[in-house]
CSV table of C-alpha atoms in Angstrom, one decimal:
chain,number,residue,atom,x,y,z
A,1,MET,CA,-29.2,-80.1,0.4
A,2,ILE,CA,-29.7,-76.5,0.3
A,3,ARG,CA,-29.1,-75.3,-3.8
A,4,ILE,CA,-31.3,-72.4,-3.8
A,5,ILE,CA,-31.7,-69.5,-1.5
A,6,THR,CA,-34.4,-66.3,-1.9
A,7,ILE,CA,-33.9,-63.4,-0.9
A,8,SER,CA,-37.0,-60.8,0.2
A,9,ARG,CA,-36.1,-57.7,1.7
A,10,GLU,CA,-37.7,-54.6,3.1
A,11,PHE,CA,-37.0,-51.5,0.5
A,12,GLY,CA,-33.3,-50.1,1.5
A,13,SER,CA,-32.6,-52.9,4.1
A,14,GLY,CA,-29.9,-54.1,1.8
A,15,GLY,CA,-31.4,-57.3,0.4
A,16,ARG,CA,-29.9,-57.0,-3.0
A,17,THR,CA,-26.0,-56.0,-1.7
A,18,ILE,CA,-26.9,-58.9,0.8
A,19,GLY,CA,-28.0,-61.5,-2.0
A,20,LYS,CA,-25.3,-60.6,-4.8
A,21,GLU,CA,-22.8,-61.1,-1.5
A,22,VAL,CA,-23.6,-64.8,-0.8
A,23,ALA,CA,-23.9,-65.8,-4.5
A,24,GLU,CA,-20.6,-64.2,-4.8
A,25,LYS,CA,-19.6,-66.7,-1.7
A,26,LEU,CA,-20.9,-69.7,-2.9
A,27,GLY,CA,-19.7,-69.4,-6.4
A,28,ILE,CA,-23.5,-69.2,-8.2
A,29,PRO,CA,-25.3,-66.3,-9.7
A,30,CYS,CA,-27.5,-64.5,-8.4
A,31,TYR,CA,-31.1,-63.3,-9.7
A,32,ASP,CA,-32.1,-59.9,-10.0
A,33,LYS,CA,-32.3,-57.4,-12.6
A,34,ASP,CA,-31.6,-60.0,-15.2
A,35,LEU,CA,-35.0,-61.7,-14.7
A,36,ILE,CA,-36.2,-58.8,-15.9
A,37,GLU,CA,-34.8,-59.4,-18.9
A,38,LYS,CA,-35.6,-63.0,-19.3
A,39,ILE,CA,-39.6,-62.2,-18.3
A,40,ALA,CA,-39.1,-59.1,-20.9
A,41,GLU,CA,-38.2,-62.3,-24.0
A,42,GLU,CA,-40.6,-64.2,-22.8
A,43,THR,CA,-43.2,-61.5,-22.8
A,44,GLY,CA,-42.4,-59.2,-25.2
A,45,TYR,CA,-42.4,-56.5,-23.3
A,46,ALA,CA,-39.9,-53.6,-22.7
A,47,LYS,CA,-38.0,-54.3,-19.5
A,48,GLU,CA,-39.0,-50.6,-18.2
A,49,PHE,CA,-42.2,-51.8,-18.2
A,50,ILE,CA,-42.1,-55.1,-16.8
A,51,ALA,CA,-39.3,-53.6,-13.4
A,52,ASP,CA,-42.2,-51.1,-13.4
A,53,GLU,CA,-45.1,-53.2,-13.3
A,54,SER,CA,-44.6,-56.3,-12.2
A,55,GLU,CA,-43.6,-54.9,-8.4
A,56,TYR,CA,-47.6,-53.9,-8.5
A,57,ALA,CA,-51.1,-55.1,-7.2
A,58,PRO,CA,-53.3,-55.7,-10.1
A,59,ASN,CA,-55.7,-54.4,-7.7
A,60,SER,CA,-54.3,-51.4,-6.4
A,61,ASN,CA,-56.5,-48.6,-7.0
A,62,SER,CA,-53.8,-46.7,-9.2
A,63,LEU,CA,-53.7,-49.2,-11.5
A,64,ALA,CA,-57.1,-49.7,-13.1
A,65,TYR,CA,-55.4,-48.8,-16.2
A,66,MET,CA,-53.9,-51.5,-16.5
A,67,PHE,CA,-57.3,-53.8,-16.8
A,68,ILE,CA,-58.0,-52.2,-19.9
A,69,GLY,CA,-55.4,-53.7,-21.7
A,70,ARG,CA,-56.4,-56.8,-21.1
A,71,GLY,CA,-56.4,-59.0,-24.1
A,72,LEU,CA,-58.0,-61.2,-26.8
A,73,ASP,CA,-57.6,-64.3,-23.6
A,74,GLY,CA,-58.7,-62.0,-20.6
A,75,LEU,CA,-55.2,-61.5,-19.0
A,76,SER,CA,-53.7,-58.6,-17.4
A,77,ASN,CA,-50.5,-57.3,-18.7
A,78,ALA,CA,-49.7,-58.3,-14.8
A,79,ASP,CA,-51.5,-62.1,-15.2
A,80,LYS,CA,-49.0,-62.1,-18.2
A,81,ILE,CA,-46.0,-61.1,-16.7
A,82,TRP,CA,-46.3,-62.9,-13.2
A,83,ILE,CA,-46.9,-66.3,-15.8
A,84,ALA,CA,-44.0,-65.2,-17.5
A,85,GLN,CA,-41.8,-64.3,-13.9
A,86,LYS,CA,-43.0,-68.2,-12.8
A,87,LYS,CA,-42.0,-69.9,-15.8
A,88,VAL,CA,-38.4,-67.9,-15.5
A,89,ILE,CA,-37.6,-68.7,-12.1
A,90,GLU,CA,-38.9,-72.5,-11.9
A,91,GLU,CA,-36.6,-72.8,-15.0
A,92,LEU,CA,-33.6,-71.3,-13.6
A,93,ALA,CA,-34.3,-73.2,-10.3
A,94,GLU,CA,-34.5,-76.7,-11.7
A,95,LYS,CA,-31.5,-75.6,-14.2
A,96,GLN,CA,-29.0,-74.5,-11.7
A,97,ALA,CA,-28.1,-73.7,-8.1
A,98,CYS,CA,-28.4,-69.4,-7.6
A,99,VAL,CA,-29.6,-66.8,-5.3
A,100,VAL,CA,-33.1,-64.8,-6.0
A,101,VAL,CA,-33.6,-61.3,-5.0
A,102,GLY,CA,-37.5,-60.8,-5.0
A,103,ARG,CA,-40.5,-61.6,-7.3
A,104,CYS,CA,-41.9,-63.7,-5.3
A,105,ALA,CA,-39.3,-66.4,-5.6
A,106,ASP,CA,-40.4,-68.4,-2.2
A,107,TYR,CA,-44.0,-69.1,-3.2
A,108,VAL,CA,-43.1,-70.1,-7.0
A,109,LEU,CA,-40.3,-72.9,-5.3
A,110,ARG,CA,-42.8,-73.5,-2.7
A,111,GLU,CA,-43.3,-77.1,-3.9
A,112,ARG,CA,-39.2,-77.5,-3.9
A,113,LYS,CA,-37.0,-78.7,-1.3
A,114,ASP,CA,-33.7,-77.6,-1.5
A,115,VAL,CA,-34.8,-73.8,-1.3
A,116,LEU,CA,-34.2,-71.4,2.4
A,117,ASN,CA,-36.6,-68.7,2.0
A,118,VAL,CA,-34.7,-65.7,3.5
A,119,PHE,CA,-36.6,-62.2,4.8
A,120,VAL,CA,-34.0,-59.3,5.2
A,121,TYR,CA,-35.4,-56.3,7.0
A,122,ALA,CA,-33.9,-53.1,8.9
A,123,ASP,CA,-35.2,-50.5,11.2
A,124,LYS,CA,-36.7,-47.1,9.8
A,125,LYS,CA,-34.8,-44.5,9.9
A,126,LEU,CA,-31.7,-46.9,8.8
A,127,ARG,CA,-33.5,-47.9,6.0
A,128,ALA,CA,-34.2,-43.9,5.0
A,129,GLU,CA,-30.8,-43.5,5.4
A,130,ARG,CA,-29.4,-46.3,3.3
A,131,ILE,CA,-31.8,-45.1,0.2
A,132,VAL,CA,-30.7,-42.0,0.5
A,133,LYS,CA,-26.8,-42.8,0.3
A,134,GLN,CA,-28.1,-45.8,-3.0
A,135,TYR,CA,-30.4,-44.0,-4.8
A,136,GLY,CA,-29.8,-40.6,-4.0
A,137,GLU,CA,-32.5,-37.4,-3.0
A,138,SER,CA,-35.5,-37.0,-4.0
A,139,ALA,CA,-38.2,-34.9,-3.8
A,140,VAL,CA,-40.5,-37.2,-2.2
A,141,GLU,CA,-39.7,-38.2,1.6
A,142,PRO,CA,-37.1,-41.0,2.3
A,143,GLU,CA,-39.8,-42.4,5.0
A,144,LYS,CA,-42.5,-41.8,2.2
A,145,ARG,CA,-40.7,-43.6,-0.5
A,146,LEU,CA,-39.9,-46.8,1.4
A,147,ALA,CA,-44.0,-46.8,2.7
A,148,ASP,CA,-44.7,-47.1,-0.8
A,149,LYS,CA,-42.8,-49.0,-2.5
A,150,ASP,CA,-43.1,-51.3,0.4
A,151,LYS,CA,-46.6,-51.2,0.2
A,152,LYS,CA,-46.3,-52.0,-3.5
A,153,ARG,CA,-44.2,-55.2,-2.2
A,154,LYS,CA,-46.6,-56.3,-0.2
A,155,LEU,CA,-49.5,-55.8,-2.4
A,156,ASN,CA,-48.3,-57.4,-5.2
A,157,TYR,CA,-46.9,-60.5,-3.3
A,158,LYS,CA,-50.6,-60.7,-1.3
A,159,TYR,CA,-52.6,-60.5,-4.7
A,160,PHE,CA,-50.0,-63.8,-6.5
A,161,THR,CA,-49.6,-66.0,-3.4
A,162,GLU,CA,-52.2,-64.9,-0.8
A,163,GLN,CA,-49.6,-65.1,1.5
A,164,GLU,CA,-48.5,-61.9,3.9
A,165,TRP,CA,-44.9,-60.5,2.7
A,166,GLY,CA,-43.0,-60.0,5.3
A,167,LYS,CA,-44.5,-62.7,8.3
A,168,ARG,CA,-41.7,-64.7,9.9
A,169,GLN,CA,-43.6,-68.0,9.2
A,170,ASN,CA,-43.1,-67.5,4.8
A,171,TYR,CA,-39.2,-67.9,5.9
A,172,HIS,CA,-36.4,-70.1,6.7
A,173,LEU,CA,-34.6,-67.1,8.1
A,174,SER,CA,-35.6,-63.6,8.7
A,175,ILE,CA,-32.3,-61.3,10.0
A,176,ASP,CA,-32.6,-58.0,11.1
A,177,SER,CA,-29.9,-56.5,8.9
A,178,GLY,CA,-29.8,-52.8,10.4
A,179,PHE,CA,-29.1,-54.2,13.6
A,180,LEU,CA,-27.0,-57.5,12.5
A,181,GLY,CA,-25.1,-55.6,9.4
A,182,ILE,CA,-24.8,-56.1,6.3
A,183,GLU,CA,-21.6,-58.2,6.3
A,184,LYS,CA,-23.0,-60.5,9.4
A,185,ALA,CA,-26.5,-60.8,7.5
A,186,VAL,CA,-24.5,-62.2,4.7
A,187,ALA,CA,-22.1,-64.8,6.5
A,188,LEU,CA,-25.4,-66.0,8.4
A,189,ILE,CA,-27.2,-66.7,5.4
A,190,VAL,CA,-23.7,-68.8,3.9
A,191,ASP,CA,-23.8,-70.4,7.1
A,192,ALA,CA,-27.2,-72.0,6.8
A,193,VAL,CA,-26.6,-73.2,3.7
A,194,GLY,CA,-23.8,-74.7,5.1
A,195,GLY,CA,-21.5,-75.6,2.9
A,196,ALA,CA,-21.0,-75.9,-0.7
A,197,VAL,CA,-23.9,-75.8,-3.4
A,198,GLU,CA,-24.3,-78.3,-5.9
A,199,ASN,CA,-24.7,-76.8,-9.5
A,200,GLU,CA,-24.7,-79.7,-12.0
B,1,MET,CA,-21.1,-55.6,21.7
B,2,ILE,CA,-23.9,-58.3,22.0
B,3,ARG,CA,-23.7,-59.0,25.6
B,4,ILE,CA,-27.1,-60.8,26.4
B,5,ILE,CA,-29.4,-63.0,23.9
B,6,THR,CA,-33.1,-63.5,24.5
B,7,ILE,CA,-34.3,-66.9,23.0
B,8,SER,CA,-38.3,-66.7,22.5
B,9,ARG,CA,-39.5,-69.9,20.9
B,10,GLU,CA,-42.2,-71.8,20.0
B,11,PHE,CA,-42.9,-74.9,22.2
B,12,GLY,CA,-41.7,-78.0,20.6
B,13,SER,CA,-39.2,-75.9,18.7
B,14,GLY,CA,-35.8,-77.0,20.7
B,15,GLY,CA,-35.5,-73.1,21.4
B,16,ARG,CA,-34.7,-74.3,25.2
B,17,THR,CA,-31.4,-77.0,24.1
B,18,ILE,CA,-31.1,-74.1,21.3
B,19,GLY,CA,-30.2,-71.5,24.9
B,20,LYS,CA,-28.6,-74.0,26.5
B,21,GLU,CA,-26.0,-75.3,23.5
B,22,VAL,CA,-25.3,-70.9,22.4
B,23,ALA,CA,-24.9,-70.1,25.9
B,24,GLU,CA,-22.0,-73.3,26.3
B,25,LYS,CA,-20.1,-72.6,23.3
B,26,LEU,CA,-20.4,-69.0,24.2
B,27,GLY,CA,-19.5,-70.0,28.0
B,28,ILE,CA,-21.8,-67.8,29.5
B,29,PRO,CA,-24.9,-69.1,31.8
B,30,CYS,CA,-28.3,-69.4,30.1
B,31,TYR,CA,-31.3,-68.4,32.0
B,32,ASP,CA,-34.4,-70.8,32.0
B,33,LYS,CA,-35.9,-72.8,35.6
B,34,ASP,CA,-33.5,-70.9,37.3
B,35,LEU,CA,-34.9,-67.9,36.6
B,36,ILE,CA,-38.1,-69.4,38.3
B,37,GLU,CA,-35.7,-69.9,41.3
B,38,LYS,CA,-35.0,-66.3,41.3
B,39,ILE,CA,-38.4,-65.1,41.4
B,40,ALA,CA,-39.6,-67.4,43.6
B,41,GLU,CA,-37.0,-66.0,46.0
B,42,GLU,CA,-38.0,-62.3,45.1
B,43,THR,CA,-42.2,-63.4,45.6
B,44,GLY,CA,-42.1,-66.1,47.8
B,45,TYR,CA,-44.3,-67.6,46.2
B,46,ALA,CA,-43.8,-71.8,45.3
B,47,LYS,CA,-41.4,-72.6,42.2
B,48,GLU,CA,-44.2,-74.7,41.1
B,49,PHE,CA,-47.2,-71.7,40.5
B,50,ILE,CA,-44.6,-69.4,39.3
B,51,ALA,CA,-43.9,-72.0,36.7
B,52,ASP,CA,-47.4,-72.8,35.9
B,53,GLU,CA,-48.9,-69.7,36.5
B,54,SER,CA,-46.4,-67.0,35.0
B,55,GLU,CA,-46.9,-68.1,31.3
B,56,TYR,CA,-50.8,-67.3,31.3
B,57,ALA,CA,-52.0,-64.1,31.2
B,58,PRO,CA,-53.8,-62.7,33.4
B,59,ASN,CA,-57.0,-61.6,31.2
B,60,SER,CA,-57.4,-65.5,30.0
B,61,ASN,CA,-61.1,-66.4,31.0
B,62,SER,CA,-60.0,-69.6,32.7
B,63,LEU,CA,-58.0,-67.3,34.8
B,64,ALA,CA,-60.6,-64.9,36.5
B,65,TYR,CA,-59.6,-66.7,39.5
B,66,MET,CA,-55.8,-64.8,39.5
B,67,PHE,CA,-58.2,-61.7,40.4
B,68,ILE,CA,-59.9,-63.3,43.4
B,69,GLY,CA,-56.2,-63.4,45.6
B,70,ARG,CA,-55.5,-59.7,45.1
B,71,GLY,CA,-53.9,-58.1,47.8
B,72,LEU,CA,-54.7,-54.7,49.3
B,73,ASP,CA,-51.5,-53.3,47.0
B,74,GLY,CA,-54.4,-53.8,44.8
B,75,LEU,CA,-52.2,-56.5,42.3
B,76,SER,CA,-52.6,-59.6,41.0
B,77,ASN,CA,-50.1,-63.0,41.7
B,78,ALA,CA,-50.1,-62.7,37.9
B,79,ASP,CA,-48.9,-59.1,38.1
B,80,LYS,CA,-46.0,-60.1,41.1
B,81,ILE,CA,-44.4,-62.6,39.1
B,82,TRP,CA,-44.6,-60.0,36.3
B,83,ILE,CA,-43.0,-57.5,38.2
B,84,ALA,CA,-40.2,-60.0,40.0
B,85,GLN,CA,-39.9,-61.3,36.5
B,86,LYS,CA,-38.4,-57.9,35.3
B,87,LYS,CA,-36.8,-57.3,38.3
B,88,VAL,CA,-34.9,-60.4,38.0
B,89,ILE,CA,-34.2,-59.9,34.3
B,90,GLU,CA,-33.1,-56.6,34.7
B,91,GLU,CA,-30.5,-57.5,37.3
B,92,LEU,CA,-29.1,-60.7,35.2
B,93,ALA,CA,-28.4,-58.2,32.6
B,94,GLU,CA,-26.8,-55.8,34.1
B,95,LYS,CA,-24.5,-57.7,36.4
B,96,GLN,CA,-23.5,-60.7,33.1
B,97,ALA,CA,-23.5,-62.1,29.6
B,98,CYS,CA,-26.0,-64.3,29.5
B,99,VAL,CA,-28.8,-66.2,27.5
B,100,VAL,CA,-32.8,-65.9,28.7
B,101,VAL,CA,-34.7,-68.4,27.8
B,102,GLY,CA,-38.7,-67.2,27.5
B,103,ARG,CA,-40.2,-65.3,30.2
B,104,CYS,CA,-40.9,-61.7,27.5
B,105,ALA,CA,-36.5,-61.0,28.2
B,106,ASP,CA,-36.7,-59.4,24.9
B,107,TYR,CA,-39.0,-56.9,26.3
B,108,VAL,CA,-37.7,-56.0,29.7
B,109,LEU,CA,-34.3,-55.6,27.9
B,110,ARG,CA,-35.5,-53.1,25.4
B,111,GLU,CA,-33.5,-50.5,26.2
B,112,ARG,CA,-30.5,-52.0,25.7
B,113,LYS,CA,-28.3,-51.8,22.9
B,114,ASP,CA,-26.4,-55.4,24.0
B,115,VAL,CA,-29.2,-57.5,23.5
B,116,LEU,CA,-29.9,-59.9,20.2
B,117,ASN,CA,-33.2,-60.6,20.6
B,118,VAL,CA,-33.8,-64.4,19.1
B,119,PHE,CA,-37.7,-66.3,18.0
B,120,VAL,CA,-36.8,-70.0,16.8
B,121,TYR,CA,-40.1,-71.8,15.6
B,122,ALA,CA,-40.8,-74.6,13.7
B,123,ASP,CA,-43.5,-77.2,11.7
B,124,LYS,CA,-46.2,-78.2,13.7
B,125,LYS,CA,-45.9,-81.9,12.5
B,126,LEU,CA,-42.1,-81.0,13.8
B,127,ARG,CA,-42.7,-79.7,17.1
B,128,ALA,CA,-45.6,-82.6,17.6
B,129,GLU,CA,-43.3,-85.4,17.1
B,130,ARG,CA,-40.5,-83.6,19.7
B,131,ILE,CA,-42.7,-83.0,22.5
B,132,VAL,CA,-43.6,-86.3,22.5
B,133,LYS,CA,-40.3,-87.6,22.3
B,134,GLN,CA,-39.4,-84.9,24.8
B,135,TYR,CA,-41.7,-84.7,27.2
B,136,GLY,CA,-43.8,-88.5,26.6
B,137,GLU,CA,-47.2,-88.9,25.9
B,138,SER,CA,-50.2,-87.4,27.4
B,139,ALA,CA,-54.4,-87.5,27.0
B,140,VAL,CA,-54.4,-84.5,25.1
B,141,GLU,CA,-52.7,-85.2,21.5
B,142,PRO,CA,-49.4,-83.0,20.8
B,143,GLU,CA,-51.2,-80.4,18.0
B,144,LYS,CA,-53.4,-79.7,21.1
B,145,ARG,CA,-51.1,-79.4,23.4
B,146,LEU,CA,-49.0,-77.1,21.2
B,147,ALA,CA,-51.8,-74.7,20.3
B,148,ASP,CA,-52.6,-74.4,24.3
B,149,LYS,CA,-49.2,-73.7,25.2
B,150,ASP,CA,-48.7,-71.3,22.4
B,151,LYS,CA,-51.8,-69.8,22.7
B,152,LYS,CA,-50.9,-69.0,26.7
B,153,ARG,CA,-46.9,-67.7,25.8
B,154,LYS,CA,-48.6,-65.8,23.0
B,155,LEU,CA,-51.6,-64.2,25.9
B,156,ASN,CA,-49.3,-63.2,28.5
B,157,TYR,CA,-46.5,-61.6,26.2
B,158,LYS,CA,-49.3,-59.4,25.3
B,159,TYR,CA,-50.8,-58.6,28.4
B,160,PHE,CA,-47.7,-57.2,30.1
B,161,THR,CA,-45.6,-56.3,26.3
B,162,GLU,CA,-48.9,-55.1,24.8
B,163,GLN,CA,-46.5,-56.3,21.3
B,164,GLU,CA,-46.9,-58.9,19.4
B,165,TRP,CA,-45.6,-62.4,20.6
B,166,GLY,CA,-43.8,-64.1,17.1
B,167,LYS,CA,-43.8,-61.2,15.2
B,168,ARG,CA,-40.8,-61.0,13.4
B,169,GLN,CA,-40.5,-57.6,13.5
B,170,ASN,CA,-39.6,-57.4,17.7
B,171,TYR,CA,-36.7,-59.5,17.1
B,172,HIS,CA,-33.4,-59.8,15.2
B,173,LEU,CA,-33.7,-63.3,13.8
B,174,SER,CA,-36.0,-65.8,13.2
B,175,ILE,CA,-35.0,-69.1,12.6
B,176,ASP,CA,-36.6,-72.0,11.9
B,177,SER,CA,-35.5,-74.3,13.1
B,178,GLY,CA,-37.2,-77.4,11.5
B,179,PHE,CA,-36.3,-76.7,8.2
B,180,LEU,CA,-32.4,-75.8,9.2
B,181,GLY,CA,-31.4,-77.9,12.4
B,182,ILE,CA,-31.4,-77.5,16.2
B,183,GLU,CA,-27.2,-77.3,15.8
B,184,LYS,CA,-27.0,-74.9,12.3
B,185,ALA,CA,-29.2,-72.8,14.9
B,186,VAL,CA,-27.1,-72.6,17.2
B,187,ALA,CA,-24.1,-72.0,15.2
B,188,LEU,CA,-26.4,-69.4,13.8
B,189,ILE,CA,-26.8,-67.5,16.5
B,190,VAL,CA,-22.8,-67.9,17.9
B,191,ASP,CA,-22.3,-66.4,14.5
B,192,ALA,CA,-24.9,-63.4,15.0
B,193,VAL,CA,-23.4,-62.6,18.4
B,194,GLY,CA,-19.9,-62.6,16.3
B,195,GLY,CA,-16.9,-64.0,18.8
B,196,ALA,CA,-17.0,-63.8,23.0
B,197,VAL,CA,-18.9,-61.8,25.0
B,198,GLU,CA,-17.0,-59.9,27.4
B,199,ASN,CA,-18.5,-61.2,30.9
B,200,GLU,CA,-16.7,-59.0,33.8
């Protein structure tokens, strides 16, 4: 019986919107930005810092500075965020049925049997249009913004999970939201869950 | 509007069964073994020969013999089968709504806008159990049979399409039929099609 749905997604594929709508249809909470607040409480870091940094891979060149801030415990900021994030997600999953968007939740919850892992992706052209509509224009070309964001997600995922982000084998369902549309993607996930989820 | 569904599948994942049931629910034909008969008519080769050989990649070592049979036109048997297979699938798709299982149909029909490409896969353990139940015991261990068959499909697909078989990006929907079950996989594909398909 599926109680938890994790949604991993390419930037601009509508994965976050899909997650919210799935949660609404199932009558369960969707954790996305809320996770950041919980991680902030755990670590004492500012929310903005977590939002910015936790999608980076600590071994990425541009982030060498993260190692400078290493504490007496030998942990980098990224490591501390990872540990808090893991704890927050594990506790949430234990407590209640929910949707979790991003944050390697598929990997964190891999030992559980009640988790449906979904990956959402779409054609680059459609994603570029979507991020301009969603987040506005920027000096950086949308194709470049997509590539940068997905690369960060990929590196972060690889660093902490040693698995490949977006690889079909790591998910139970992969949906092309560009071809099928957001609405159909939501319906497919709800169907895959196959009925009400229990929320004790 | 989706008119054609192609199903690519790991050996033992139940993809063929899923294809048949999807076709039944949509009231359209499912082409699988029937394709072989049509290819036989086109090429003049025996059905058994096509069934055996058309899942091999012509550059696979064990198949060097395929090159011995090269005709005056310079085409190997595998090439001739590929050309006939392509023609048969293209003509079928033009003529009617249908489900096509295997045979690189996703690639053959890539220019069409009315095709839903699905990949079906499952955990190795579940697939091993399934092939023993479905095809009986054999001197070769089920895990080895799975690996051999999938390797052939992979090589054949790569040789003729220059794409990677089973890579999420080549499909609109990838379904773990081990986790979700055959019945749910069928329902998801029917939902993805989103209603009746037109069959002029």
